[in-house]
Every structure is written in structure tokens, then in C-alpha cells.
mmCIF file of C-alpha atoms in Angstrom:
data_model
loop_
_atom_site.group_PDB
_atom_site.id
_atom_site.type_symbol
_atom_site.label_atom_id
_atom_site.label_comp_id
_atom_site.label_asym_id
_atom_site.label_seq_id
_atom_site.Cartn_x
_atom_site.Cartn_y
_atom_site.Cartn_z
ATOM 1 C CA MET A 1 24.943 18.329 -37.548
ATOM 2 C CA VAL A 2 28.430 18.825 -36.869
ATOM 3 C CA ASP A 3 30.663 16.607 -35.475
ATOM 4 C CA ALA A 4 31.592 18.713 -32.495
ATOM 5 C CA THR A 5 32.631 18.751 -28.967
ATOM 6 C CA ILE A 6 31.454 20.769 -26.402
ATOM 7 C CA ASP A 7 33.491 21.500 -22.699
ATOM 8 C CA VAL A 8 32.465 22.889 -20.204
ATOM 9 C CA ILE A 9 34.939 25.828 -18.381
ATOM 10 C CA ASP A 10 34.314 25.903 -14.632
ATOM 11 C CA ARG A 11 34.398 29.742 -13.728
ATOM 12 C CA GLY A 12 34.139 29.974 -10.345
ATOM 13 C CA VAL A 13 30.895 31.015 -8.619
ATOM 14 C CA LEU A 14 29.469 33.932 -7.123
ATOM 15 C CA GLU A 15 27.180 34.735 -3.999
ATOM 16 C CA THR A 16 24.075 36.359 -4.512
ATOM 17 C CA ASP A 17 20.568 36.846 -3.408
ATOM 18 C CA LEU A 18 18.095 34.480 -5.323
ATOM 19 C CA ASN A 19 15.546 37.273 -5.566
ATOM 20 C CA TYR A 20 17.819 38.685 -8.450
ATOM 21 C CA LEU A 21 17.165 35.231 -10.045
ATOM 22 C CA VAL A 22 14.075 34.933 -9.372
ATOM 23 C CA GLU A 23 11.196 37.457 -9.360
ATOM 24 C CA GLY A 24 9.540 37.724 -5.696
ATOM 25 C CA ASN A 25 11.397 34.507 -4.336
ATOM 26 C CA THR A 26 11.383 36.005 -1.171
ATOM 27 C CA LEU A 27 8.028 38.035 0.170
ATOM 28 C CA GLY A 28 7.051 39.273 3.477
ATOM 29 C CA SER A 29 3.823 38.970 4.996
ATOM 30 C CA HIS A 30 1.762 40.028 7.674
ATOM 31 C CA ASP A 31 3.169 37.676 10.300
ATOM 32 C CA GLU A 32 6.398 37.285 8.886
ATOM 33 C CA PRO A 33 7.044 41.172 7.567
ATOM 34 C CA ASN A 34 11.277 40.430 7.605
ATOM 35 C CA PRO A 35 11.617 37.037 6.023
ATOM 36 C CA ASP A 36 15.146 35.731 5.827
ATOM 37 C CA THR A 37 16.430 35.787 2.107
ATOM 38 C CA ASP A 38 18.013 33.029 0.647
ATOM 39 C CA TYR A 39 21.797 33.644 -0.409
ATOM 40 C CA VAL A 40 23.179 31.462 -2.682
ATOM 41 C CA GLU A 41 26.468 30.368 -4.843
ATOM 42 C CA ILE A 42 25.636 29.947 -8.450
ATOM 43 C CA PRO A 43 28.246 28.585 -10.815
ATOM 44 C CA VAL A 44 29.674 30.987 -13.632
ATOM 45 C CA PRO A 45 30.003 27.977 -16.894
ATOM 46 C CA ASN A 46 31.683 29.287 -20.114
ATOM 47 C CA PHE A 47 32.193 26.715 -23.028
ATOM 48 C CA VAL A 48 34.686 25.943 -25.623
ATOM 49 C CA ILE A 49 33.023 24.173 -29.197
ATOM 50 C CA ASP A 50 35.400 22.068 -30.830
ATOM 51 C CA HIS A 51 34.022 22.837 -33.976
ATOM 52 C CA PRO A 52 35.520 21.770 -37.549
ATOM 53 C CA GLU A 53 35.487 25.071 -38.436
ATOM 54 C CA ALA A 54 37.223 26.739 -35.214
ATOM 55 C CA THR A 55 37.771 26.631 -31.861
ATOM 56 C CA ILE A 56 34.828 29.179 -30.409
ATOM 57 C CA LEU A 57 34.867 30.243 -26.412
ATOM 58 C CA TRP A 58 31.268 30.750 -25.761
ATOM 59 C CA ASP A 59 31.321 33.763 -22.960
ATOM 60 C CA THR A 60 34.430 34.572 -20.939
ATOM 61 C CA GLY A 61 33.219 34.792 -17.414
ATOM 62 C CA SER A 62 33.855 37.459 -14.654
ATOM 63 C CA HIS A 63 37.440 39.297 -14.536
ATOM 64 C CA HIS A 64 40.142 37.394 -12.349
ATOM 65 C CA ASP A 65 40.453 41.302 -10.095
ATOM 66 C CA ALA A 66 36.575 41.275 -9.844
ATOM 67 C CA ALA A 67 36.720 41.792 -6.267
ATOM 68 C CA ASN A 68 39.850 43.430 -6.034
ATOM 69 C CA GLY A 69 39.053 46.823 -7.865
ATOM 70 C CA HIS A 70 37.557 45.865 -11.070
ATOM 71 C CA TRP A 71 34.106 45.840 -10.142
ATOM 72 C CA PRO A 72 31.978 48.731 -8.354
ATOM 73 C CA GLU A 73 31.563 47.979 -4.412
ATOM 74 C CA GLY A 74 28.122 48.117 -5.209
ATOM 75 C CA LEU A 75 28.390 45.101 -7.757
ATOM 76 C CA VAL A 76 30.879 43.362 -5.381
ATOM 77 C CA GLN A 77 28.216 43.062 -3.029
ATOM 78 C CA ALA A 78 25.043 42.473 -4.539
ATOM 79 C CA PHE A 79 26.995 39.575 -7.019
ATOM 80 C CA TYR A 80 30.193 39.045 -4.901
ATOM 81 C CA PRO A 81 32.690 36.847 -7.156
ATOM 82 C CA LYS A 82 33.732 34.282 -4.282
ATOM 83 C CA ASP A 83 36.726 32.553 -5.994
ATOM 84 C CA ALA A 84 37.240 35.040 -9.185
ATOM 85 C CA HIS A 85 41.156 35.463 -8.348
ATOM 86 C CA GLU A 86 41.302 32.000 -8.637
ATOM 87 C CA HIS A 87 39.866 31.683 -12.182
ATOM 88 C CA ARG A 88 41.836 33.781 -14.941
ATOM 89 C CA LEU A 89 40.658 32.595 -18.070
ATOM 90 C CA ASP A 90 43.587 31.855 -20.064
ATOM 91 C CA ASP A 91 44.328 29.478 -16.886
ATOM 92 C CA ASP A 92 41.049 28.136 -17.120
ATOM 93 C CA LEU A 93 41.349 27.375 -20.655
ATOM 94 C CA GLU A 94 44.960 25.766 -20.138
ATOM 95 C CA ASP A 95 43.566 23.464 -17.979
ATOM 96 C CA ALA A 96 40.699 22.393 -20.017
ATOM 97 C CA GLY A 97 43.550 22.021 -23.024
ATOM 98 C CA TYR A 98 42.649 25.346 -24.766
ATOM 99 C CA PRO A 99 45.667 27.308 -24.888
ATOM 100 C CA ILE A 100 43.684 31.151 -25.542
ATOM 101 C CA ASP A 101 45.756 31.696 -28.619
ATOM 102 C CA GLU A 102 44.138 28.426 -29.974
ATOM 103 C CA ILE A 103 40.764 30.188 -29.825
ATOM 104 C CA ASP A 104 39.780 31.239 -32.652
ATOM 105 C CA CYS A 105 36.815 33.180 -32.005
ATOM 106 C CA VAL A 106 34.853 34.164 -28.776
ATOM 107 C CA PHE A 107 31.161 33.992 -28.506
ATOM 108 C CA GLN A 108 29.216 36.762 -26.164
ATOM 109 C CA SER A 109 25.774 36.236 -25.240
ATOM 110 C CA HIS A 110 25.573 39.407 -23.532
ATOM 111 C CA LEU A 111 28.349 41.718 -21.882
ATOM 112 C CA HIS A 112 27.576 41.854 -18.032
ATOM 113 C CA LEU A 113 30.089 41.980 -15.781
ATOM 114 C CA ASP A 114 29.830 37.929 -15.043
ATOM 115 C CA HIS A 115 29.896 37.290 -18.944
ATOM 116 C CA ALA A 116 32.645 39.647 -20.714
ATOM 117 C CA GLY A 117 35.357 39.628 -18.212
ATOM 118 C CA GLY A 118 38.110 37.809 -20.096
ATOM 119 C CA LEU A 119 37.628 39.836 -23.239
ATOM 120 C CA GLU A 120 41.023 41.947 -21.991
ATOM 121 C CA PHE A 121 42.727 38.642 -23.313
ATOM 122 C CA PHE A 122 41.591 39.683 -26.753
ATOM 123 C CA ASP A 123 42.502 43.280 -26.828
ATOM 124 C CA GLY A 124 44.471 43.978 -29.736
ATOM 125 C CA THR A 125 43.993 40.688 -31.665
ATOM 126 C CA ASP A 126 42.102 40.123 -34.499
ATOM 127 C CA THR A 127 40.202 36.833 -32.660
ATOM 128 C CA PRO A 128 36.428 37.660 -33.872
ATOM 129 C CA ILE A 129 33.940 38.642 -30.460
ATOM 130 C CA PHE A 130 30.354 37.738 -31.707
ATOM 131 C CA VAL A 131 28.137 39.887 -30.110
ATOM 132 C CA HIS A 132 24.270 40.902 -30.804
ATOM 133 C CA GLU A 133 24.278 44.625 -32.408
ATOM 134 C CA GLU A 134 21.507 45.679 -29.794
ATOM 135 C CA GLU A 135 23.765 44.200 -27.112
ATOM 136 C CA LEU A 136 26.784 46.227 -27.979
ATOM 137 C CA LYS A 137 24.839 49.400 -28.064
ATOM 138 C CA PHE A 138 23.235 48.444 -25.073
ATOM 139 C CA ALA A 139 26.263 48.178 -23.051
ATOM 140 C CA TYR A 140 28.114 51.096 -23.878
ATOM 141 C CA TYR A 141 24.501 53.485 -23.343
ATOM 142 C CA SER A 142 24.483 51.420 -19.947
ATOM 143 C CA ALA A 143 28.130 52.412 -19.238
ATOM 144 C CA LYS A 144 28.589 55.604 -20.137
ATOM 145 C CA SER A 145 25.146 57.057 -18.953
ATOM 146 C CA ASP A 146 22.985 56.661 -15.720
ATOM 147 C CA GLU A 147 20.578 54.881 -17.836
ATOM 148 C CA GLY A 148 20.207 51.384 -18.791
ATOM 149 C CA SER A 149 21.331 48.204 -16.855
ATOM 150 C CA ALA A 150 23.812 48.676 -13.907
ATOM 151 C CA ALA A 151 25.372 45.127 -14.299
ATOM 152 C CA TYR A 152 28.270 46.484 -17.036
ATOM 153 C CA VAL A 153 31.731 47.354 -16.279
ATOM 154 C CA LEU A 154 32.973 49.157 -18.958
ATOM 155 C CA GLY A 155 36.377 47.995 -18.100
ATOM 156 C CA ASP A 156 35.086 44.592 -19.577
ATOM 157 C CA PHE A 157 34.428 45.281 -23.072
ATOM 158 C CA ASP A 158 36.012 48.969 -23.830
ATOM 159 C CA HIS A 159 39.105 47.252 -25.714
ATOM 160 C CA ASP A 160 40.562 47.434 -29.283
ATOM 161 C CA LEU A 161 38.341 44.235 -30.243
ATOM 162 C CA ASN A 162 37.595 42.670 -33.124
ATOM 163 C CA TRP A 163 33.579 42.766 -32.946
ATOM 164 C CA GLU A 164 32.196 40.727 -35.554
ATOM 165 C CA VAL A 165 28.700 42.327 -34.703
ATOM 166 C CA ILE A 166 25.446 39.401 -35.326
ATOM 167 C CA HIS A 167 22.345 42.296 -36.879
ATOM 168 C CA GLN A 168 19.605 39.279 -37.393
ATOM 169 C CA ASP A 169 17.591 37.881 -34.915
ATOM 170 C CA ARG A 170 19.006 34.173 -35.956
ATOM 171 C CA GLU A 171 22.511 34.133 -37.473
ATOM 172 C CA THR A 172 24.343 30.855 -38.504
ATOM 173 C CA HIS A 173 28.083 31.463 -39.345
ATOM 174 C CA PHE A 174 29.458 28.139 -38.279
ATOM 175 C CA GLU A 175 27.714 24.433 -39.533
ATOM 176 C CA GLY A 176 25.367 23.340 -37.223
ATOM 177 C CA VAL A 177 25.785 26.277 -34.769
ATOM 178 C CA GLU A 178 23.330 29.144 -34.813
ATOM 179 C CA PHE A 179 23.120 32.308 -33.076
ATOM 180 C CA ILE A 180 19.590 33.046 -31.735
ATOM 181 C CA GLN A 181 18.614 36.283 -29.906
ATOM 182 C CA LEU A 182 16.963 35.811 -26.927
ATOM 183 C CA ALA A 183 15.895 39.431 -25.817
ATOM 184 C CA GLY A 184 14.773 39.860 -22.172
ATOM 185 C CA HIS A 185 17.266 40.178 -19.433
ATOM 186 C CA THR A 186 18.928 42.686 -22.182
ATOM 187 C CA PRO A 187 18.012 43.550 -25.429
ATOM 188 C CA GLY A 188 20.903 41.703 -27.211
ATOM 189 C CA MET A 189 20.601 38.806 -25.296
ATOM 190 C CA THR A 190 21.454 35.881 -27.681
ATOM 191 C CA GLY A 191 22.041 32.031 -27.222
ATOM 192 C CA THR A 192 23.647 29.410 -29.068
ATOM 193 C CA MET A 193 21.701 26.585 -30.744
ATOM 194 C CA VAL A 194 24.305 23.502 -31.345
ATOM 195 C CA ASP A 195 22.818 20.322 -33.708
ATOM 196 C CA LEU A 196 25.549 17.785 -32.508
ATOM 197 C CA GLU A 197 25.380 14.533 -34.255
ATOM 198 C CA ASP A 198 23.757 12.611 -31.571
ATOM 199 C CA GLU A 199 21.835 15.439 -29.477
ATOM 200 C CA THR A 200 20.912 19.373 -29.949
ATOM 201 C CA VAL A 201 22.068 21.727 -27.457
ATOM 202 C CA VAL A 202 20.716 24.936 -26.653
ATOM 203 C CA PHE A 203 22.592 27.389 -24.270
ATOM 204 C CA ALA A 204 20.297 29.794 -22.983
ATOM 205 C CA GLY A 205 22.368 32.337 -21.214
ATOM 206 C CA ASP A 206 20.928 34.362 -18.902
ATOM 207 C CA GLU A 207 17.733 34.327 -20.461
ATOM 208 C CA ILE A 208 17.057 31.693 -18.136
ATOM 209 C CA TYR A 209 18.919 31.926 -14.807
ATOM 210 C CA GLN A 210 17.502 28.585 -13.237
ATOM 211 C CA SER A 211 15.002 25.847 -13.883
ATOM 212 C CA VAL A 212 11.620 27.791 -12.081
ATOM 213 C CA ASN A 213 12.308 30.506 -14.793
ATOM 214 C CA TYR A 214 12.255 27.449 -17.654
ATOM 215 C CA ASP A 215 9.923 24.959 -15.887
ATOM 216 C CA ASP A 216 7.640 27.288 -14.134
ATOM 217 C CA GLU A 217 7.988 30.521 -16.285
ATOM 218 C CA VAL A 218 9.170 32.681 -13.064
ATOM 219 C CA PRO A 219 10.832 35.959 -14.558
ATOM 220 C CA LEU A 220 14.165 36.688 -13.647
ATOM 221 C CA GLY A 221 14.205 39.266 -10.754
ATOM 222 C CA ALA A 222 12.946 43.045 -11.736
ATOM 223 C CA GLY A 223 16.261 44.419 -11.678
ATOM 224 C CA LEU A 224 18.112 42.217 -13.991
ATOM 225 C CA LEU A 225 14.814 42.002 -16.869
ATOM 226 C CA TRP A 226 15.160 44.670 -18.974
ATOM 227 C CA SER A 227 11.619 43.732 -20.547
ATOM 228 C CA HIS A 228 9.459 40.998 -19.283
ATOM 229 C CA ARG A 229 7.384 40.840 -22.521
ATOM 230 C CA HIS A 230 10.498 40.280 -24.634
ATOM 231 C CA TRP A 231 11.497 38.059 -21.988
ATOM 232 C CA PHE A 232 8.496 36.022 -22.125
ATOM 233 C CA ARG A 233 8.600 35.640 -26.032
ATOM 234 C CA SER A 234 12.006 34.654 -25.659
ATOM 235 C CA LEU A 235 11.115 31.960 -23.453
ATOM 236 C CA GLN A 236 8.262 30.625 -26.010
ATOM 237 C CA THR A 237 11.218 30.595 -28.319
ATOM 238 C CA LEU A 238 13.643 28.124 -26.182
ATOM 239 C CA LYS A 239 10.444 25.952 -25.450
ATOM 240 C CA GLU A 240 9.616 25.815 -29.136
ATOM 241 C CA LEU A 241 13.487 24.699 -30.077
ATOM 242 C CA GLU A 242 13.187 22.194 -27.229
ATOM 243 C CA ARG A 243 9.992 21.038 -28.936
ATOM 244 C CA LYS A 244 11.035 20.642 -32.327
ATOM 245 C CA HIS A 245 14.448 19.571 -32.189
ATOM 246 C CA GLY A 246 14.400 17.443 -28.865
ATOM 247 C CA ALA A 247 17.077 19.965 -27.007
ATOM 248 C CA GLU A 248 18.815 20.015 -23.976
ATOM 249 C CA VAL A 249 18.654 23.666 -22.582
ATOM 250 C CA VAL A 250 21.304 24.351 -20.863
ATOM 251 C CA TYR A 251 20.432 27.599 -18.356
ATOM 252 C CA GLY A 252 22.878 30.535 -17.237
ATOM 253 C CA HIS A 253 23.307 29.857 -13.455
ATOM 254 C CA ASP A 254 21.884 26.821 -12.401
ATOM 255 C CA PRO A 255 23.675 24.981 -9.555
ATOM 256 C CA GLU A 256 21.625 22.068 -9.489
ATOM 257 C CA GLN A 257 22.006 21.619 -13.315
ATOM 258 C CA PHE A 258 25.749 22.128 -13.237
ATOM 259 C CA PRO A 259 27.091 18.860 -12.100
ATOM 260 C CA GLU A 260 24.427 16.840 -15.038
ATOM 261 C CA ILE A 261 26.713 19.193 -17.747
ATOM 262 C CA GLU A 262 30.178 19.345 -16.312
ATOM 263 C CA GLU A 263 30.885 16.444 -18.661
ATOM 264 C CA GLY A 264 30.245 18.430 -21.770
ATOM 265 C CA TRP A 265 28.591 16.604 -25.189
ATOM 266 C CA GLY A 266 29.701 15.024 -28.038
ATOM 267 C CA GLN A 267 33.120 13.404 -26.196
#
């Protein structure tokens, strides 16, 4: 256990078709071959773990110029960054009481466009950037070829960064904070379990987008699922952590859960 606090940083919203998040959310039928899709707003949260050993920024959100040329137009249309221009990472952190030069390290759950867009603020610094080995490899493979995932933007992570590479399935670098690989959405997707004094919190990241993925075990939309087999295995890992530790599992982009966690933990 560790005497730490966790603040939630609101990084704006994306507008997208729910079919990306929930497999088969909208399907046609004989009588209704062209049903309306669920076009929804989803939150983009980051977190600051104020730990005795370090101030840890968990993910860096979307780039503030995402809709103004930083993202390719196809990605803008798919995951419209409605208010990214209002959410520069340094400004959002300052508003939360964490000037960016007081961030001691960054943890990247993965490097997709809505999670790695603020890494530019650590370009040329010695701030450690934790990311899984498999994620770093897959991100560059995807961004530099026509294979892999289209949801990586090279300009998000191709900087002079002090990568602190995670190699194992589970690693602990700070007391009470464990980084846990949750492959499925991407091969290097990694969550975090924080064992606070009064409760345990597990940040699932995009292993779980919303409650239906977790409670009903409905996979992510196929276009954003690297491996169904790995995803299901990682889902069971999360459920075992919940059972064993009585943990609260925090999803990646759940508009219903977000208001419930906005006050953070350990305050």
C-alpha cells in the first residue's frame, strides 16, 4: 500500500461511432437493413498519480492540433476530436495544480492517437517515459508501414524521448504501483494497479472501453482489436485483479463512469 493520491485530468471528448468500441453494436436486419448508428461522445481522461517517489502522469491524451492537421483527415472523421484545441496538455495539467515541469515521469498505456498526443512536451527532456516493449515496436511498425494499426500518428511519439521500456508482463517501479500488460487492443497495451491505503484502483486503459466490454464481455470493435484471444485473456486478468484485491476497475472511455471518478482517489 502507498499513501498517494490520484487526480483525474479531463482531456476533452471524441465523437465516434459506437461500433468502434463495441463489437456489433449496430447490425442490420431483413426489415431494417440500414439502421441508424449510435454516434456518441466519449471522454478522454488522463491521470496524475501523486506518489511519494514521483509525480506520475498516466497517458497524455490527444494532440491539441488533432483536428487542424496533426491527425490525418480519415482519423479526424473517425474519431472527431471535438474540443482538443481547448485541451493542451500543459494547460490542463497547470489547471489541475501540476505544472508540466513538475511531472517526474510519464506512463503510456499505449501509443494510439488519443493517448500519446502530449508527448511532444517531453521532447528533449530526461523525463522517463514508461511504455511496453511490444507497444513501442508495434507503434513504429504501424506508423512506418501499411500494416498493423492505423490509429498511430508518428508525430505523437517520434520525438527525442527518454524511453523507459517495460519488458515483462508485470513490473513494479514504484511502491504500490504495478504495470500490467493487457494485450488485446494492441500487443503492448498496459494497465496499472495502484494499491492505495484505503482502496485499490486498476486503470484498464483501452483494454476496456466501456462497461459493456467488461460486464458483458463484448469485445471491442474489430477495427480496434489486435487480437481477440489476447483481449479475452487480459479481460480475465482484470477480473481476477478485481476479485483478489477488491479493486475498482477504471475503463478507458466510459461516459457513464467518468462523472463517478472525476473527484479522483485518496484525496
